[in-house]
XYZ file of C-alpha atoms in Angstrom:
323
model
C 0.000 0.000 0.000
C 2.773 2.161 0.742
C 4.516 1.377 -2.039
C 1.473 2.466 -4.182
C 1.104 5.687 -2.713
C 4.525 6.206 -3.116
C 3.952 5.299 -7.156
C 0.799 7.801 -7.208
C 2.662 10.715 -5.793
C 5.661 10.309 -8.096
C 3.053 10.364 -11.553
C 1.934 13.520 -9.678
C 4.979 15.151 -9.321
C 6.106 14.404 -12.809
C 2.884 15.560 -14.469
C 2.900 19.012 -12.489
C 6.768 19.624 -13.075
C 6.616 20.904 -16.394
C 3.748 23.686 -15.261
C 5.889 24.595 -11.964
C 9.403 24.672 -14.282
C 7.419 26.815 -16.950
C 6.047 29.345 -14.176
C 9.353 29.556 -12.871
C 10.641 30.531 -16.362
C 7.803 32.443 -17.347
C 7.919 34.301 -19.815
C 10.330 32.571 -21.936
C 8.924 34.112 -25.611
C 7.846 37.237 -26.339
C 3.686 37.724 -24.730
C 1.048 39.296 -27.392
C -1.059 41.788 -25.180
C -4.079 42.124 -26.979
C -5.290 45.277 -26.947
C -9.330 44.904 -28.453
C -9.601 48.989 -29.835
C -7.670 50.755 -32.227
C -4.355 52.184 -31.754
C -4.378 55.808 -30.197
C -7.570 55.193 -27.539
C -7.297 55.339 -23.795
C -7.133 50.816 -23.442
C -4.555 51.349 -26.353
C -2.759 53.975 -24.319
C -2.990 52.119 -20.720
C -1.644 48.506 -22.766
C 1.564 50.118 -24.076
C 3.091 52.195 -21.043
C 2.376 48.628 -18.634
C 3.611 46.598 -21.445
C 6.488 48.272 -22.053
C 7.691 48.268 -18.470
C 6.882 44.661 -17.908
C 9.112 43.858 -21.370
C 11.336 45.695 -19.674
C 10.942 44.103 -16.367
C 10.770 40.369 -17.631
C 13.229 40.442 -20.993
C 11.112 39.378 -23.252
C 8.474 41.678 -25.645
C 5.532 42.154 -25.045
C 3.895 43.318 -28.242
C 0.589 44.774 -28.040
C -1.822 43.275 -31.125
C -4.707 45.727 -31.711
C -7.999 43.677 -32.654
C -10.751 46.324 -32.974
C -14.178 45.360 -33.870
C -17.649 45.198 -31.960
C -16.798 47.528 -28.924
C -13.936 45.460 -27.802
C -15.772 42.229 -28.471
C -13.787 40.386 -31.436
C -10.282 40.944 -29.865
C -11.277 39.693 -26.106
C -13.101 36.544 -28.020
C -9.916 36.361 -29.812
C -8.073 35.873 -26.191
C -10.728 33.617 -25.160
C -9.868 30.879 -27.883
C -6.260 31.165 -27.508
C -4.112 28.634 -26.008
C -4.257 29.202 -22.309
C -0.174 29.084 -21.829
C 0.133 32.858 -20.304
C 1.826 34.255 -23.738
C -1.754 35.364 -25.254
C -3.415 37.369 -23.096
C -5.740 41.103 -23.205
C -5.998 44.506 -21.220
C -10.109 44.500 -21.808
C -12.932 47.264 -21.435
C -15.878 47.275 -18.814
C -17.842 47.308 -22.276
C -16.240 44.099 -23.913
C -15.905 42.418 -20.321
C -19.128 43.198 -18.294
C -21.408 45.323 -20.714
C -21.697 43.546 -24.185
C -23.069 39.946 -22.690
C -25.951 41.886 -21.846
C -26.721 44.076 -24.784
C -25.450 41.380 -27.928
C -24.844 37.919 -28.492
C -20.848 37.298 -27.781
C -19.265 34.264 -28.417
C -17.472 33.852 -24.682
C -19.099 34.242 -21.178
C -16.190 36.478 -19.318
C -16.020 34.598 -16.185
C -16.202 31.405 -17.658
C -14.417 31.292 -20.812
C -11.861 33.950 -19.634
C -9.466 33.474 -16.549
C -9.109 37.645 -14.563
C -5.919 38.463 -13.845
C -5.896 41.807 -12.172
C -8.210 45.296 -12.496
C -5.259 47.192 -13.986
C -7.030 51.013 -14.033
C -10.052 52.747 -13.935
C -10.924 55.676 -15.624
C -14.196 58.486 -14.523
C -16.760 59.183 -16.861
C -17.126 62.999 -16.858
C -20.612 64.678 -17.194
C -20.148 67.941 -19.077
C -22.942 69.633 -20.921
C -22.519 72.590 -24.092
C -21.525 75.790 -22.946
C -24.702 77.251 -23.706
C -26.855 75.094 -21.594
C -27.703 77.737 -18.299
C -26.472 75.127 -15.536
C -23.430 74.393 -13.544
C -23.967 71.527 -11.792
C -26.122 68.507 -11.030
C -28.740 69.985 -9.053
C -29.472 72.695 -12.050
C -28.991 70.574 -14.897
C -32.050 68.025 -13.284
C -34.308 70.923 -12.498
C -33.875 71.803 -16.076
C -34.730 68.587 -17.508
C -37.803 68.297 -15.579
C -38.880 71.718 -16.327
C -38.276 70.378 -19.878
C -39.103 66.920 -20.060
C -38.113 65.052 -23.126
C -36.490 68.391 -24.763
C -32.842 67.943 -23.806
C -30.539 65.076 -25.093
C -27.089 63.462 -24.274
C -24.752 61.724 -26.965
C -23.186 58.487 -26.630
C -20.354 56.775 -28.214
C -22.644 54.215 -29.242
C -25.531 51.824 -28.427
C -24.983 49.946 -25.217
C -21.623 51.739 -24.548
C -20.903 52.945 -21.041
C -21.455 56.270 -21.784
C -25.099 55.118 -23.034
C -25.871 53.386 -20.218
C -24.342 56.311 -17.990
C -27.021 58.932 -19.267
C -29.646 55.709 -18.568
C -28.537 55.205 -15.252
C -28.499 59.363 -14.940
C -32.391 58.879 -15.892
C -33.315 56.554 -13.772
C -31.203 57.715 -10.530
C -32.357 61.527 -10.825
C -35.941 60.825 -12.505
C -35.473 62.944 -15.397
C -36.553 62.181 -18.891
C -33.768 62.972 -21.344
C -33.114 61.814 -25.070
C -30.357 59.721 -26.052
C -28.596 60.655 -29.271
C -25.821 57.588 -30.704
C -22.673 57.910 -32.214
C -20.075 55.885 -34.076
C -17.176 56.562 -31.559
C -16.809 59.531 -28.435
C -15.107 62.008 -31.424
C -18.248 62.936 -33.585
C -20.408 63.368 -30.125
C -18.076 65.362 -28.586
C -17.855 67.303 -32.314
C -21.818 67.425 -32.072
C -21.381 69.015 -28.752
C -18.969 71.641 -29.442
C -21.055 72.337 -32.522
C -24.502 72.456 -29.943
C -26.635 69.725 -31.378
C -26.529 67.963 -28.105
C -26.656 69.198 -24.668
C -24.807 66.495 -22.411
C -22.611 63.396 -22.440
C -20.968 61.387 -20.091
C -17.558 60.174 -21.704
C -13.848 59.339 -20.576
C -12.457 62.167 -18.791
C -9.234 62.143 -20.724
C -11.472 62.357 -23.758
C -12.612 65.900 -22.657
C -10.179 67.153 -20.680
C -8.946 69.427 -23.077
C -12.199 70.666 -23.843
C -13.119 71.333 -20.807
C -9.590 73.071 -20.305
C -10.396 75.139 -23.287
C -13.254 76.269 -21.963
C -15.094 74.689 -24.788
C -17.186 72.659 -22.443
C -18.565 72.726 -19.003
C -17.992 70.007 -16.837
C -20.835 69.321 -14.616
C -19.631 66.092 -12.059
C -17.046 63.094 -12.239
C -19.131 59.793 -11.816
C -16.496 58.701 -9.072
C -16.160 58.697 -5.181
C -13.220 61.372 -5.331
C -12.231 64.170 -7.189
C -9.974 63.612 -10.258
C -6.659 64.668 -10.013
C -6.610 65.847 -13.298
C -10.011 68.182 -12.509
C -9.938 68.963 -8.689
C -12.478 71.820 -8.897
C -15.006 69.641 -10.605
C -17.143 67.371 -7.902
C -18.000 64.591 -7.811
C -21.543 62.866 -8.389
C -21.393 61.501 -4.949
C -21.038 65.513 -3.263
C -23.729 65.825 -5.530
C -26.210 63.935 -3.672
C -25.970 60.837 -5.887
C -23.557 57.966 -4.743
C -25.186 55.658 -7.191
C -24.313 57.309 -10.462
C -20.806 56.006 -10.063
C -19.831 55.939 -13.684
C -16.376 54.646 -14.317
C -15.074 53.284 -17.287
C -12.220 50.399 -16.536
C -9.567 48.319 -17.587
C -8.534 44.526 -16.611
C -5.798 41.855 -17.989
C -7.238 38.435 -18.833
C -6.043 35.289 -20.173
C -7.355 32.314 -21.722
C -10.032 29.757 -19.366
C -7.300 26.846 -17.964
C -4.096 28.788 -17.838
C -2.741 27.061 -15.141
C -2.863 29.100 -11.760
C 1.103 29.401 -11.290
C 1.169 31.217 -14.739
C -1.494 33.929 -13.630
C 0.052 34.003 -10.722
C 2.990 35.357 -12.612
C 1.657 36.979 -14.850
C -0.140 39.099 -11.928
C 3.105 39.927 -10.359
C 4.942 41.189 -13.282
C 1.857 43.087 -14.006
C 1.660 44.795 -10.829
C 5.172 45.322 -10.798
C 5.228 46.984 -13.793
C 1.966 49.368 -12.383
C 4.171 50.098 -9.411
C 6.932 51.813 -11.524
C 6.562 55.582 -10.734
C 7.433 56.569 -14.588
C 4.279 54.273 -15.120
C 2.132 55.653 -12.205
C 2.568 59.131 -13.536
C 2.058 58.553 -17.983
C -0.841 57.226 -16.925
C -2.092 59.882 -14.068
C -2.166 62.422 -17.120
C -4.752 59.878 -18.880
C -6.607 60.268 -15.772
C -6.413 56.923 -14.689
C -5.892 55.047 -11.279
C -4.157 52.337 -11.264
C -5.562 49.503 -9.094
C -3.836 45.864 -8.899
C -5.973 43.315 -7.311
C -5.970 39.866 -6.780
C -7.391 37.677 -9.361
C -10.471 36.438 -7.141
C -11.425 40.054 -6.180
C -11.056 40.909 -9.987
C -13.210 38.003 -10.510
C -15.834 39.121 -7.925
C -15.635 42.953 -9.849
C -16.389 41.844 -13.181
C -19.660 39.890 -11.758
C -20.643 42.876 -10.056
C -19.625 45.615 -12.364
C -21.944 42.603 -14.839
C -24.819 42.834 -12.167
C -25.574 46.280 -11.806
C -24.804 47.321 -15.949
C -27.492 44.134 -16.933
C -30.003 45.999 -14.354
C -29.725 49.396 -15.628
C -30.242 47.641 -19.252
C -33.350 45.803 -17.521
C -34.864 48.793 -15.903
C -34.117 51.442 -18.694
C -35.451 49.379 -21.356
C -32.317 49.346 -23.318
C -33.064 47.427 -26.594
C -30.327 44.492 -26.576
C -29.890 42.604 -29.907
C -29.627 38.961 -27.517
């Protein structure tokens, strides 16, 4: 009997060598950081500066593949059916990771067919309205729209994008009745804004920070529980008098479903070591981002919340879904 057991843990220990003797080495070969947007945007932007530093870091590249197509959709599906060895892997979008199961038919189920690695940043969505709208903050701009109901309108970067279901959530939090005007990306809405054919959005705040610099636009509230660095005088939704219209747009690393726990464990650590690098804090500070870091089981746990309250706002606001 001994002898047996003996026999049973040696076939153990020489089928898990190989995955503790690649951990150890990992990476070996370059990694392909997916990025699932086109080159230039803020998950674009976030992917390079941590990539760099953890090529840097590790020794081997880490070249960032931009897949663009369906809101972030066909490039995290892409990292879904890769081979689940750590060298494939994707800095995603709230949209492509906790938004789009709701609103469209994907082809992977995020916490199932994807494996969370960390939350690497999130971003504040920004309320700012036209300059010629007569309000200047939260209070004034809902008194208007229910002096006016139905009259004023917000843009979106698109149907079922966070900034969409921002303005719903807006609705249904302050009771107001406003009219939501899609667009093919955040740069024709904010070029409808300027140009006053919309009153409102909610978008990234690195998107109109220099707008709102330039005086261009007025920025009403940040949809997060502190001020952004980047805008201290604007407050936030919460000093408003509305914790629940926490709007923030954010950004996690994921990897294939079965890549072995030793390789996300190392691929967390020379993620997070590369977030810790003050050159990286601070490129990515002027994006307006926070860095984060977690644990893959509290990323986990995020994405099915952050997938929770998104699918009730889509319930309750009667967002059409193409499911």
């Amino acid at each position: 009997m001994k002898n047996w057991r003996k026999l049973t843990f040696a076939i153990l220990l020489l089928l898990l060598l190989p995955t503790f003797a690649s951990a150890q080495n990992f990476p070996a070969k370059p990694i392909r950081l997916v990025v699932p947007f086109p080159a230039g945007g803020p998950n674009d932007i976030i992917a390079r500066v941590i990539g760099q530093r953890m090529s840097e870091i590790s020794g081997q590249p880490v070249v960032i593949d931009n897949r663009g197509g369906q809101g972030g959709v066909l490039g995290t599906d892409a990292v879904a059916k890769a081979a689940p060895d750590g060298y494939t892997i994707a800095i995603s979008s709230a949209g492509a990771l906790a938004i789009s199961p709701s609103m469209e038919r994907v082809a992977y189920d995020t916490l199932t067919d994807l494996t969370p690695v960390t939350l690497v940043a999130t971003v504040p969505e920004m309320l700012v309205v036209a300059t010629y709208v007569p309000v200047k903050d939260v209070g004034e701009l809902i008194a208007l729209a229910k002096a006016q109901p139905g009259k004023l309108n917000f843009a979106s970067s698109g149907p079922g994008s966070l900034p969409h279901l921002a303005g719903e959530l807006f609705k249904l939090t302050a009771g107001i009745d406003i009219v939501h005007v899609p667009y093919r990306g955040a740069a024709p809405a904010v070029n409808d804004l300027l140009g006053q054919q919309v009153q409102m959005t909610f978008l990234d705040l690195p998107v109109l920070l220099p707008q709102i610099k330039a005086g261009s636009l007025r920025a009403v509230a940040v949809g997060s529980l502190v001020r952004a660095p980047t805008a201290p005088d604007v407050p936030t939704t919460a000093e408003a008098g509305f914790p629940a219209l926490r709007i923030e747009n954010w950004y996690g690393m994921v990897a294939p479903k079965g890549t072995p726990q030793e390789i996300v464990a190392a691929l967390h650590r020379l993620t997070t070591q590369a977030m810790a690098d003050p050159a990286v804090k601070e490129k990515l500070a002027a994006q307006g981002a926070t860095l984060v870091g977690d644990e893959p089981e509290h990323f986990r746990s995020f994405i099915a919340d952050e997938t929770a309250k998104w699918a009730k706002v889509i319930k309750d606001a009667g967002v059409e879904t193409a499911k």
